[in-house]
Short mmCIF file of C-alpha atoms in Angstrom, two decimals:
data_model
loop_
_atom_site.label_atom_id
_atom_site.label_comp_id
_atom_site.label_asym_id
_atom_site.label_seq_id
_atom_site.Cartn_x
_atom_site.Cartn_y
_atom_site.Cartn_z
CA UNK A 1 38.93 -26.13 -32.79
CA UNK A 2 35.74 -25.41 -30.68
CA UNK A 3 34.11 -29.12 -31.53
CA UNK A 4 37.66 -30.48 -30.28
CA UNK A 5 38.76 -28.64 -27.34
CA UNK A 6 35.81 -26.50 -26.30
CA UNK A 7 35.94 -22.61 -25.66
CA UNK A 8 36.87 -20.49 -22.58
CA UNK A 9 34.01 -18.47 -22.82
CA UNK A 10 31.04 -20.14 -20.57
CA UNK A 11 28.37 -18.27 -22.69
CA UNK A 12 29.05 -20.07 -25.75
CA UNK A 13 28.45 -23.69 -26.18
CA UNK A 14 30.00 -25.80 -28.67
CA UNK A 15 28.45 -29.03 -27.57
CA UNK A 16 30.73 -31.78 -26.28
CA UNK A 17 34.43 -30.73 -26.42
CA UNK A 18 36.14 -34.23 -27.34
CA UNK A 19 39.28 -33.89 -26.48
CA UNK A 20 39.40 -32.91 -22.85
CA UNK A 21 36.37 -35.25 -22.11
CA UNK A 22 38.88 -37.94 -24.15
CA UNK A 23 41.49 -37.10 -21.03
CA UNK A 24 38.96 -37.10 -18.34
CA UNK A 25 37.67 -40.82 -19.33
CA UNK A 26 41.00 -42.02 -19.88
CA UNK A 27 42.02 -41.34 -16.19
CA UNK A 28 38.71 -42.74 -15.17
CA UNK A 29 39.31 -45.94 -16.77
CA UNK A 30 42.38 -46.45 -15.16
CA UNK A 31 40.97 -45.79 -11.93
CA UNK A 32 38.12 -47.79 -12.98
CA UNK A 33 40.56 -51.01 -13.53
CA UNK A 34 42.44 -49.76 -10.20
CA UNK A 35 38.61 -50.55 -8.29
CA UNK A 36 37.99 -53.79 -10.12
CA UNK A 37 41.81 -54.98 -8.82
CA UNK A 38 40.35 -54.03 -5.41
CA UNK A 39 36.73 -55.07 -5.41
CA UNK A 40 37.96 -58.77 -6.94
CA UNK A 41 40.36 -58.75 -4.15
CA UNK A 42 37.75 -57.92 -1.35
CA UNK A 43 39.69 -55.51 -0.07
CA UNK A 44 38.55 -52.26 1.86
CA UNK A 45 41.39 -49.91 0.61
CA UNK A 46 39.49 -48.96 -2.54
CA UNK A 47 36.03 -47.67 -0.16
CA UNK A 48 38.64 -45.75 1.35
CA UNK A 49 40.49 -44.85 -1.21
CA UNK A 50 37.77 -43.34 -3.07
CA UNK A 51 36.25 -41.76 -0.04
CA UNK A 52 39.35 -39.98 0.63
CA UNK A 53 40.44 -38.89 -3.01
CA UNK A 54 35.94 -37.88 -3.38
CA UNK A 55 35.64 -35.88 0.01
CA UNK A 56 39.31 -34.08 -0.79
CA UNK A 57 38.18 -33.05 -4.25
CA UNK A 58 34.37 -31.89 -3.44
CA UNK A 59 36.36 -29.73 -0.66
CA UNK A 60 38.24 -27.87 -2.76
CA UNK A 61 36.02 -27.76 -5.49
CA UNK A 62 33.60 -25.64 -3.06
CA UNK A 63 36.36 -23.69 -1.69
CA UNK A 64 37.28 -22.54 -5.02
CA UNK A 65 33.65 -22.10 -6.41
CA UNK A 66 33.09 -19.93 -2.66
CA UNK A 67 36.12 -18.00 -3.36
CA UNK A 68 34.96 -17.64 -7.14
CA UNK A 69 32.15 -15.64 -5.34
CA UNK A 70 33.74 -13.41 -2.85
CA UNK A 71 35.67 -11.72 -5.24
CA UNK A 72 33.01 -11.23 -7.77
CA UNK A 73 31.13 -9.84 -4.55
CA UNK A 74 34.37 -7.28 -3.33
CA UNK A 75 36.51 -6.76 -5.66
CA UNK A 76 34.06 -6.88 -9.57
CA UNK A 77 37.48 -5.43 -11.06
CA UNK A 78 39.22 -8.56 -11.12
CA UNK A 79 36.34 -10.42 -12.99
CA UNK A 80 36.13 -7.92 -15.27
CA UNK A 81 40.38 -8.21 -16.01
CA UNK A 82 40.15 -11.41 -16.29
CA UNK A 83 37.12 -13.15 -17.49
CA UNK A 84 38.07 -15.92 -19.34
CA UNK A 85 40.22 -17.15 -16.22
CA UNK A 86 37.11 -16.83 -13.84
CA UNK A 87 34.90 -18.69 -16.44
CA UNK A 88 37.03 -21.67 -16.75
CA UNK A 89 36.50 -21.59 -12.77
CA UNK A 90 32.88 -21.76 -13.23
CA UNK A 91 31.55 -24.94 -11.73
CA UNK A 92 29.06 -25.06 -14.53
CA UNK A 93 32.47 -24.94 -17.01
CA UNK A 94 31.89 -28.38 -18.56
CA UNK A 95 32.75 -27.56 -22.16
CA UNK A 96 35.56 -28.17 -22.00
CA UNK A 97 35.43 -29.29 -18.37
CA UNK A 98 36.90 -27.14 -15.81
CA UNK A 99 38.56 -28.35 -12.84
CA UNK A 100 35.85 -26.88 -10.27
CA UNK A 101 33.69 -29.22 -12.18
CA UNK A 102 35.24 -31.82 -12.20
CA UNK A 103 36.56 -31.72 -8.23
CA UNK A 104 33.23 -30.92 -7.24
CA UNK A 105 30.69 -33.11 -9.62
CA UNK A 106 33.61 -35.81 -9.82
CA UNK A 107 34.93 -35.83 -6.10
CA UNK A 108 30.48 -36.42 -4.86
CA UNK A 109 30.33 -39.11 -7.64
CA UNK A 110 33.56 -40.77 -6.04
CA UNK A 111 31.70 -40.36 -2.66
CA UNK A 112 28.68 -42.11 -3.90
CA UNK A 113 30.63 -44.80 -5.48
CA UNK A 114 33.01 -45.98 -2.16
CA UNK A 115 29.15 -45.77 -0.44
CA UNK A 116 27.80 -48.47 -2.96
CA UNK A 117 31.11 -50.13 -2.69
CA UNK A 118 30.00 -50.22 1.14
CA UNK A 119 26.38 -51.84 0.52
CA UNK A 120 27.71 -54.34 -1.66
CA UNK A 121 30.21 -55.65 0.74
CA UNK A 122 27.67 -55.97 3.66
CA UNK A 123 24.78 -57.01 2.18
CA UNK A 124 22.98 -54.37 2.94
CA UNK A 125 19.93 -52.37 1.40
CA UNK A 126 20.02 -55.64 -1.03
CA UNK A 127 16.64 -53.70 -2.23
CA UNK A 128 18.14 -50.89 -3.17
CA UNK A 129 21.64 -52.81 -4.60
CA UNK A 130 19.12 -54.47 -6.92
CA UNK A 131 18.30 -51.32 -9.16
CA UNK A 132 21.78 -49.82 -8.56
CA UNK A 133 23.54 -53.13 -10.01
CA UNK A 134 20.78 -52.59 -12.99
CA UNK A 135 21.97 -49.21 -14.00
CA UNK A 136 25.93 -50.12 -13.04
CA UNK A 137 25.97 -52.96 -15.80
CA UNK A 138 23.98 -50.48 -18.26
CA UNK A 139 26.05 -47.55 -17.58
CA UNK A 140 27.18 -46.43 -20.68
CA UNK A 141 23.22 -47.39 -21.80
CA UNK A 142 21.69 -44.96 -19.04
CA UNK A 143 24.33 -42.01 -20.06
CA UNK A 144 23.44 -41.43 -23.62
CA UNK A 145 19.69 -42.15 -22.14
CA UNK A 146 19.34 -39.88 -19.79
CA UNK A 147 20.60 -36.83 -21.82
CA UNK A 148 17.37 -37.33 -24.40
CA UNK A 149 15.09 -37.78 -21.16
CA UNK A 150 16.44 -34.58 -19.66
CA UNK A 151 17.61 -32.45 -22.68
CA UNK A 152 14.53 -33.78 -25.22
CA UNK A 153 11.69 -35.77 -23.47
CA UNK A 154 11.18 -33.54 -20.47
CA UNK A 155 11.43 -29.91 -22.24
CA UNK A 156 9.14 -31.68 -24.42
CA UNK A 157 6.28 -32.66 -21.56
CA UNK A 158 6.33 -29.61 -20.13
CA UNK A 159 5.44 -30.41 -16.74
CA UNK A 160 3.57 -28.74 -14.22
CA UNK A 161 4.17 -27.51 -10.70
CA UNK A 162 7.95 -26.85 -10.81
CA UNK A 163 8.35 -27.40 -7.68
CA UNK A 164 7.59 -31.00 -7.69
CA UNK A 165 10.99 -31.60 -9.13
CA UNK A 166 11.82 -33.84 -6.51
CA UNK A 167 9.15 -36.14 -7.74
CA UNK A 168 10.10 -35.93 -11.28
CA UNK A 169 13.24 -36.59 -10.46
CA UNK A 170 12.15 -39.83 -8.93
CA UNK A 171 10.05 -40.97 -11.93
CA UNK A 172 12.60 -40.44 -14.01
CA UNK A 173 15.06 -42.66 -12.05
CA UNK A 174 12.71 -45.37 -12.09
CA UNK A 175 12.50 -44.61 -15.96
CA UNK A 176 16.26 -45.73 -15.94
CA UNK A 177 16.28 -48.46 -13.76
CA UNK A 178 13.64 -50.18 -16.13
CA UNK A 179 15.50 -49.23 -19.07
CA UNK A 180 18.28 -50.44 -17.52
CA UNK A 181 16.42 -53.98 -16.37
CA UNK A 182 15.23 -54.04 -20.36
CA UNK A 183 18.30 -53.42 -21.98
CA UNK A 184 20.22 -56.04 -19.43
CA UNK A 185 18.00 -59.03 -20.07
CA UNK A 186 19.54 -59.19 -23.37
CA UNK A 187 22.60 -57.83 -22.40
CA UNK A 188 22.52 -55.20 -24.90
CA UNK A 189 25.69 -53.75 -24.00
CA UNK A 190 27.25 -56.22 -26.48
CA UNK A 191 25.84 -53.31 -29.05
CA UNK A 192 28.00 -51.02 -27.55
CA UNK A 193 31.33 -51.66 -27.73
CA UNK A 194 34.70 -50.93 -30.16
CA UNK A 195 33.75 -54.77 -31.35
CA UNK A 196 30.50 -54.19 -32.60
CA UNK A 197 31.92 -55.09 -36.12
CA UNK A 198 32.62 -58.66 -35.32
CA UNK A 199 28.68 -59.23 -34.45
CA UNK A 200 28.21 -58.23 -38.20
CA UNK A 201 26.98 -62.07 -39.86
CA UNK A 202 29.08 -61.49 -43.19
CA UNK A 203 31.48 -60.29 -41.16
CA UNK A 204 31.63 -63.26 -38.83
CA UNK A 205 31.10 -65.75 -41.72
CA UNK A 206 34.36 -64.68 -43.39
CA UNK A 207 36.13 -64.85 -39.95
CA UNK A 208 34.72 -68.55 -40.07
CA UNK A 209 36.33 -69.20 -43.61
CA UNK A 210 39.48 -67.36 -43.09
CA UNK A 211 40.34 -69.73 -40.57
CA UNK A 212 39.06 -72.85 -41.85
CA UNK A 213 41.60 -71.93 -44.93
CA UNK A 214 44.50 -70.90 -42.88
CA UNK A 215 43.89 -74.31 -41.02
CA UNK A 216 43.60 -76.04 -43.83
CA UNK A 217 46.94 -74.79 -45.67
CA UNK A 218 48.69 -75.60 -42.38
CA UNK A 219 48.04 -79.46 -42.39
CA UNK A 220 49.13 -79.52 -46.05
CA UNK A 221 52.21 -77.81 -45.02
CA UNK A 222 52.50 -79.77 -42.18
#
């Protein structure tokens, strides 16, 4: 059960808990298909909407997460009584995801979103919407990258000077967006999808003759 639905205990790590992320990308999809109503519409409601719903949930995401911290501070009892409770609290609770991560990390990603939304409509920064559009059509591309770059690859390096994170950070982002540029010239996202199966040639070339024969046997009957 901890492969499926995580554990409460933050020291462990069970690797991705599937069925609470499952929930969490289900609701983002229909929000997702709630923005594309809106952004096909040109309307401003879903800026606002997401600026709203992102600047609520970072709020109390921080309240909570400050709170978290004050009692640890005053009162150590209460942690002690009940630590499972203040782990699942934890904002770095992410397997299975807690809701102080997900209010914080997911109400600042909502904020960043309705602020693209923002440059897209104007027109403006179209140097900077150039790279961002990149990465937004290889989303799901960048995601599974970016955990090898930052999990395997840069472990790996070992880099120098810690504090020059910033500028890793940087390089690394420019890693993506070329990735990203690479993998859209052939639109590679075509490779990942739940239809992957009908790219298949044999699979495709008995498509073809299934329905050349069911064709077929309906002008005989007809």
């Amino acid at each position: 059960t901890g492969y499926l639905f995580g554990v409460p205990n933050e020291t462990q790590n069970w690797g991705f808990s599937f069925v609470p992320w499952l929930g969490v990308y289900l609701l983002a999809t229909v929000l997702g298909e709630r923005l594309g109503d809106e952004a096909r519409s040109k309307s401003r409601t879903a800026r606002n909407m997401l600026r709203h719903i992102g600047v609520a949930s970072a709020l109390v995401g921080a309240s909570i997460t400050i709170a978290r911290h004050v009692v640890r501070a005053l009162v150590p009892a209460i942690e002690a009584d009940h630590s499972v409770v203040f782990g699942f609290l934890a904002v770095s609770r992410k397997f299975p995801p807690g809701p102080v991560y997900l209010l914080l990390f997911g109400g600042t990603g909502l904020i960043l979103i309705s602020k693209v939304f923002a440059l897209a409509r104007d027109g403006a920064w179209p140097a900077l919407m150039r790279p961002l559009g990149a990465i937004g059509r290889a989303s799901f591309f960048i995601f599974i990258l970016q955990a090898y770059v930052y999990v395997l690859a840069v472990p790996a390096i070992g880099l120098p000077h810690p504090a020059l994170w910033p500028v890793y950070y940087l390089a690394s982002l420019l890693v993506f967006v070329l990735a990203a540029t690479i993998w859209n010239s052939f639109e590679g996202n075509r490779y990942l999808t739940v239809g992957l199966w009908r790219t298949v040639p044999m699979v495709k070339a008995v498509r073809a003759r299934m329905r050349t024969g069911m064709a077929a046997r309906r002008v005989r009957i007809g």
